[in-house]
Coordinates of C-alpha atoms in Angstrom, one line a residue:
X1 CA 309.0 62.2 119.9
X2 CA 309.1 58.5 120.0
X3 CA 306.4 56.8 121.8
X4 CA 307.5 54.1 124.6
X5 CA 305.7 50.8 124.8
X6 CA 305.3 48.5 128.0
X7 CA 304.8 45.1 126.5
X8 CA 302.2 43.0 128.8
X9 CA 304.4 40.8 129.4
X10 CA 307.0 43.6 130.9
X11 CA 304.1 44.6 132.7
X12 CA 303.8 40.8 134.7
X13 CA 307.3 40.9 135.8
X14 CA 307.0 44.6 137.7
X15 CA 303.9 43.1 139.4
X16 CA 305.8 39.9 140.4
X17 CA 309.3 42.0 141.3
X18 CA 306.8 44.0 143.4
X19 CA 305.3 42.0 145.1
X20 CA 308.5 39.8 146.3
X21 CA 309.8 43.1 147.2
X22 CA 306.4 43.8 149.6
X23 CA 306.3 39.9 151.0
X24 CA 310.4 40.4 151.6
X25 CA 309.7 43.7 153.5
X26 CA 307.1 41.8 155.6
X27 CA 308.6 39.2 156.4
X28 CA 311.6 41.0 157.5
X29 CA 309.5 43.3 159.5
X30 CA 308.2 40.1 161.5
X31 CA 312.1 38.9 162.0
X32 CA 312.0 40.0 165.8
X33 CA 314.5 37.3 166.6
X34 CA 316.9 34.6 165.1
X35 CA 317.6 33.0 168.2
X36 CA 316.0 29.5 169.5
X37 CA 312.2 28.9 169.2
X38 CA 311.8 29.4 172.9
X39 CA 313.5 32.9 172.7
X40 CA 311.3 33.6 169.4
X41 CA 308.5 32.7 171.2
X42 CA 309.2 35.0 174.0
X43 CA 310.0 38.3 171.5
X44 CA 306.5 37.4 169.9
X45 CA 304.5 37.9 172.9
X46 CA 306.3 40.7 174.0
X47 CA 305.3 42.0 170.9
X48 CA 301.6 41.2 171.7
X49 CA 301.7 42.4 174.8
X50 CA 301.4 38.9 176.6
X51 CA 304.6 38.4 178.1
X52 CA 305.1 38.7 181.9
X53 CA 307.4 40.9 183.4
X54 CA 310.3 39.3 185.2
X55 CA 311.5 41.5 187.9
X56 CA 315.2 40.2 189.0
X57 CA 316.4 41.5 192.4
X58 CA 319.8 41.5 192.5
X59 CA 322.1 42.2 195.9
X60 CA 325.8 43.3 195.2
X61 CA 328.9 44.6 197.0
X62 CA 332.0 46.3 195.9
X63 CA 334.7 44.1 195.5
X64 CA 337.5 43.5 192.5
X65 CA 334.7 41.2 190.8
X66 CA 331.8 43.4 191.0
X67 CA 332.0 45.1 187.7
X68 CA 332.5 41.7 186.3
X69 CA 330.0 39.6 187.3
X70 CA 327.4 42.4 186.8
X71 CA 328.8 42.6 183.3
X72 CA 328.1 39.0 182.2
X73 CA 324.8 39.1 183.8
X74 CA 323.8 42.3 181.6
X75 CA 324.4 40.7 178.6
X76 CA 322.1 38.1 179.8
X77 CA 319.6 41.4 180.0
X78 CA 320.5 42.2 176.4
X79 CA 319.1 39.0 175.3
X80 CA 315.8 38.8 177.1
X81 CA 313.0 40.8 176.4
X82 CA 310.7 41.4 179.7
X83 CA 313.7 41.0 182.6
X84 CA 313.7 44.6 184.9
X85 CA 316.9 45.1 186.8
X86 CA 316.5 45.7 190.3
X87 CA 319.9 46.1 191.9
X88 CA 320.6 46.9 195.7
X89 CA 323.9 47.3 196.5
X90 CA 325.6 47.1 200.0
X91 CA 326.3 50.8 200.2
X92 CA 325.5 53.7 201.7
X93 CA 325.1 55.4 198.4
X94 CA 324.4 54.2 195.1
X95 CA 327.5 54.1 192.9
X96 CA 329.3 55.6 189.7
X97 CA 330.1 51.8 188.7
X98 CA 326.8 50.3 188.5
X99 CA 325.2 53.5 187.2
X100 CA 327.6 53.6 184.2
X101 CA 327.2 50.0 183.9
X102 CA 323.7 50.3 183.4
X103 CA 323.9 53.0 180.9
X104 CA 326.9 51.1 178.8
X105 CA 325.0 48.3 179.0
X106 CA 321.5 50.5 177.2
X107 CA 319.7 48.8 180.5
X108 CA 319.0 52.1 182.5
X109 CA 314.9 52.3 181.4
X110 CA 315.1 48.2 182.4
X111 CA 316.8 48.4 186.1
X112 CA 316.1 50.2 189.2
X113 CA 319.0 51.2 191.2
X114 CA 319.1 51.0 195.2
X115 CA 320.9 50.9 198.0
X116 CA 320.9 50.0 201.9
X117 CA 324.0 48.9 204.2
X118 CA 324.4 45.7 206.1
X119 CA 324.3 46.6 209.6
X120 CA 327.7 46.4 211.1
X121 CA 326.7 42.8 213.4
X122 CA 325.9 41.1 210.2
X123 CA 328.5 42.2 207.9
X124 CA 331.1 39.6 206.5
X125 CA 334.2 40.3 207.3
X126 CA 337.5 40.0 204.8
X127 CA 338.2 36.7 206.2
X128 CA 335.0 34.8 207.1
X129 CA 333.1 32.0 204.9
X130 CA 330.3 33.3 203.1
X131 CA 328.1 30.9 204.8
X132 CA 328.8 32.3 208.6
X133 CA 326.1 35.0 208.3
X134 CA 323.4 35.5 206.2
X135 CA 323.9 38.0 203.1
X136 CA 321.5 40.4 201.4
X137 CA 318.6 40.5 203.8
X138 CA 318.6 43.7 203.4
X139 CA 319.3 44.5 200.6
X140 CA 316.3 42.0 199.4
X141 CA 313.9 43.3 201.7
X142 CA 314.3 46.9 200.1
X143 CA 313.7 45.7 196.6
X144 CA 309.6 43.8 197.9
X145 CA 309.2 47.2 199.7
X146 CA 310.6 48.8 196.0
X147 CA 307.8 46.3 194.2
X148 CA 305.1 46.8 196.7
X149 CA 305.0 50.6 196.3
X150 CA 306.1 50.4 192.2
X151 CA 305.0 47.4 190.6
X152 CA 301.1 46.5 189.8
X153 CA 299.0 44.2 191.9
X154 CA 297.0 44.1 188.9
X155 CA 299.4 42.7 186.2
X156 CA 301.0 39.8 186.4
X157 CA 305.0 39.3 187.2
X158 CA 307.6 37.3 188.5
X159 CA 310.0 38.0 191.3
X160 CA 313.1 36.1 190.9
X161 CA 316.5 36.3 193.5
X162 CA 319.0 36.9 190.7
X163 CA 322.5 36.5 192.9
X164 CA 325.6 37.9 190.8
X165 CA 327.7 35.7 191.2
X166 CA 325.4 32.0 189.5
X167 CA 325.4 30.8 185.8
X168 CA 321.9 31.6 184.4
X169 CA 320.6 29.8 180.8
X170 CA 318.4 32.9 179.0
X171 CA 316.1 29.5 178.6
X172 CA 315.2 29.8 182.3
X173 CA 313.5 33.0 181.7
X174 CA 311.3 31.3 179.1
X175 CA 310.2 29.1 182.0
X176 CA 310.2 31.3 184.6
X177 CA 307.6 33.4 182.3
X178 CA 305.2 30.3 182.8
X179 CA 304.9 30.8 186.1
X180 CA 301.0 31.2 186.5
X181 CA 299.5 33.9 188.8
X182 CA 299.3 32.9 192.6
X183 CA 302.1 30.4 192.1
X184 CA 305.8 29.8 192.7
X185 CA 307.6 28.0 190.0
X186 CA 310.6 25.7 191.0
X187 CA 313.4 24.0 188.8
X188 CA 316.5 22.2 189.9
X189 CA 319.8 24.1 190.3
X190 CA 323.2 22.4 189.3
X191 CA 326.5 22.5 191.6
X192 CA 324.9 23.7 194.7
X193 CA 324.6 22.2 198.0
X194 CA 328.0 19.6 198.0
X195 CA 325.9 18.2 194.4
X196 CA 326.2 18.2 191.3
X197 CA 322.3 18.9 191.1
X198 CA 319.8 19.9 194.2
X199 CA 316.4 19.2 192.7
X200 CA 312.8 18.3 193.8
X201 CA 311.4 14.5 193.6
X202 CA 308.1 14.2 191.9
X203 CA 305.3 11.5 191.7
X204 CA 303.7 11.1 189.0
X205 CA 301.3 13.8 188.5
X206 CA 304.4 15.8 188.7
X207 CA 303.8 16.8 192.0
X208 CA 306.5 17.8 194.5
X209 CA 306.9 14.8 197.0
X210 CA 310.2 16.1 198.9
X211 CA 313.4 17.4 197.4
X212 CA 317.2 15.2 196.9
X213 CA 319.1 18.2 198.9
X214 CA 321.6 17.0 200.9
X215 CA 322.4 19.8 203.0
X216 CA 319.8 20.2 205.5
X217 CA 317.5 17.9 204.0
X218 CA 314.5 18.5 207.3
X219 CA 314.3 22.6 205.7
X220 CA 310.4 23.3 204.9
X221 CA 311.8 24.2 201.3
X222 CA 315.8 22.8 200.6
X223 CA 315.9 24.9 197.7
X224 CA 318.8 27.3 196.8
X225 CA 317.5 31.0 196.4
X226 CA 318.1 30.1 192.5
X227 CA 315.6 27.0 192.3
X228 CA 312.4 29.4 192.1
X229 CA 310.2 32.6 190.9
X230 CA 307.2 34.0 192.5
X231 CA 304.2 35.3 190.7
X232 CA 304.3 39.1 192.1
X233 CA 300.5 38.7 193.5
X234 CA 301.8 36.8 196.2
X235 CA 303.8 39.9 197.8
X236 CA 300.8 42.0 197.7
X237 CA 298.3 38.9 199.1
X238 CA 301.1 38.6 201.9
X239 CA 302.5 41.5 202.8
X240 CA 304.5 40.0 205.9
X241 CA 306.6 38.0 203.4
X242 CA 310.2 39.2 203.9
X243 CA 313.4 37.9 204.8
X244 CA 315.1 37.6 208.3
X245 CA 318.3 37.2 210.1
X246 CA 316.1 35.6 213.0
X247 CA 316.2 32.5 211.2
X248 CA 318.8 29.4 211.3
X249 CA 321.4 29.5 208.8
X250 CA 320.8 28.2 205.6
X251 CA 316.5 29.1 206.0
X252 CA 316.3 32.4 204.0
X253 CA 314.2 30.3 201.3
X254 CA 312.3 28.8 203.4
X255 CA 312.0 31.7 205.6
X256 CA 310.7 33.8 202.4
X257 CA 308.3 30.8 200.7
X258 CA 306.4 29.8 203.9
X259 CA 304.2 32.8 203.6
X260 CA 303.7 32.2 199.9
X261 CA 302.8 28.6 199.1
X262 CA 303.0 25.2 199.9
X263 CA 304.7 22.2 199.0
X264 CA 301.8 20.7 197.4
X265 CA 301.3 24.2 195.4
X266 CA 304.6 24.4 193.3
X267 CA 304.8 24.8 189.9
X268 CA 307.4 22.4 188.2
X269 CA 308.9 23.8 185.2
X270 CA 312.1 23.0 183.1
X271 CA 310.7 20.1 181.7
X272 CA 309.4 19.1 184.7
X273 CA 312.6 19.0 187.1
X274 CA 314.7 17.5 184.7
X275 CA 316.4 20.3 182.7
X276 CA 319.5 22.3 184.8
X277 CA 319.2 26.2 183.3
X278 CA 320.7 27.6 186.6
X279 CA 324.2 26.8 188.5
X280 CA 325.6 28.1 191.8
X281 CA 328.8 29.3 190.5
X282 CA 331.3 31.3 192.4
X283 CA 333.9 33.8 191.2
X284 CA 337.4 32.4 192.3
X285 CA 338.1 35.0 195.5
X286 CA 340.5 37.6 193.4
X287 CA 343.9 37.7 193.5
X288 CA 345.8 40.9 194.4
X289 CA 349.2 40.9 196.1
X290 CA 350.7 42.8 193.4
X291 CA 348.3 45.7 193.7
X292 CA 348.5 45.5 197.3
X293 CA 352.4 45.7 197.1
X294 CA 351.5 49.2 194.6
X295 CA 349.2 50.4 197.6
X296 CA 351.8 50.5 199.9
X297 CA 353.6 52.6 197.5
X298 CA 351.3 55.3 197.4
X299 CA 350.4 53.7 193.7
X300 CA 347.4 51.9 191.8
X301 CA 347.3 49.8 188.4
X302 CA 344.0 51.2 188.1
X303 CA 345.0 55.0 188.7
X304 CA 341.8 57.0 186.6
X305 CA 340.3 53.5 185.3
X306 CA 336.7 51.9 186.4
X307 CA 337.8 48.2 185.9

């Protein structure tokens, strides 16, 4: 039988070919994300542990657009590692399409699904402008009550108003999750209020002085329901913080943030004021003559579909 020799030199190279194989392995192993350093950043502490929870409350309706707005946002969820989905819809039930949503979207362990209806003196109707009456008051309100009983006073989180029909960066959540305990964090918001960008004036200790809206300038807080997230302490320290419809049009921000804070206690983030990572978009009011010409035939373009 012949005898096999392992020269020491052969003997070197399996030690270095193992060890690039264990240092590869590693390395890989810590390759949680390829993204931007600010999303990197944010994957690492959820790996430790340190990152905030963000809980986004987010009112919706049926309408054509529905499915499609909450579609763009949940790949935004995708993305981001400490968001929780709480979604109220205008209903008297909670629905087939945002359930299956949800679960196409591998979101159902990251959302909480509710439902309350506008009452019938509040409700838009087909024709009005969005601004004649104040929307998801409600629907709001039942998510703090949701927080209040689910969420714990004793770990920090933010609360953010997370309409479904803006632009959101997935950089604004890596701001938003430096929003300290006991504070509310504010950043400008572009194309809101008849501006290209509503945001606050600061001195310079980066202090709030006042705010560039234009709309309505005299509010306690000019701020679109966008510009801010609230450390979740807050709603347990001040348990009368809700929303209102017995409040002037245009004052559910301030309505919500003059229990919470001051001016002189906000939290600048995004580069202090100076970064946009939120817009007030709006969905172009949909279309349909066509499929309202197939109604009145008794027929649908969407017979057995979920669009």
């Amino acid at each position: 039988m012949s005898e096999v020799r392992i020269r020491p030199r052969q003997v070197l190279v399996l030690i270095i070919v193992f060890i690039v194989i264990l240092l590869m392995v590693h390395r890989n192993g810590q390759r949680i994300c390829q993204g931007p350093e600010y999303l990197q950043a944010m994957y690492s502490k959820a790996q430790a542990d340190t990152l905030p929870k963000i809980f986004a409350i987010t009112p919706t309706y049926a309408r054509p657009a529905q499915k499609a707005e909450l579609t763009r946002l949940s790949h935004l969820f995708m993305l981001v590692p400490n968001l929780h989905w709480i979604i109220v819809e205008d209903s008297n039930v909670t629905t087939k399409l945002v359930q299956n949503l949800l679960i196409r979207a591998g979101l159902q362990n990251r959302s909480t699904q509710l439902n309350i209806k506008t009452t019938a003196e509040f409700k838009l109707q087909s024709k009005d402008p969005n601004w004649i009456k104040p929307r998801g008051v409600e629907q709001r309100n039942l998510a703090l009550a949701w927080l209040r009983s689910h969420a714990s006073p004793d770990r920090h989180a933010i609360v953010f108003f997370m309409d479904d029909d803006n632009s959101y960066s997935v950089e604004l959540f890596a701001e938003m999750a430096k929003i300290q305990p006991g504070r509310v964090g504010i950043w400008p918001v572009g194309l809101v209020g008849g501006l290209m960008v509503e945001r606050p004036l600061l001195n310079g200790d980066n202090k709030v002085v006042g705010f560039n809206a234009a709309w309505r300038p005299e509010r306690p807080f000019p701020l679109d329901m966008a510009a801010f997230g609230i450390s979740i302490d807050l709603f347990f320290k001040y348990p009368q913080a809700i929303f209102s419809y017995k409040v002037q049009r245009g004052y559910q921000e301030s309505e919500i943030l003059r229990y919470l804070t001051t001016r002189d206690q906000l939290q600048t983030l995004a580069n202090n004021c100076r970064d946009v990572l939120v817009w007030h978009t709006r969905t172009e009011k949909t279309k349909l003559n066509s499929e309202e010409a197939l109604q009145r035939q008794n027929k649908r373009s969407d017979e057995g579909i979920e669009v």
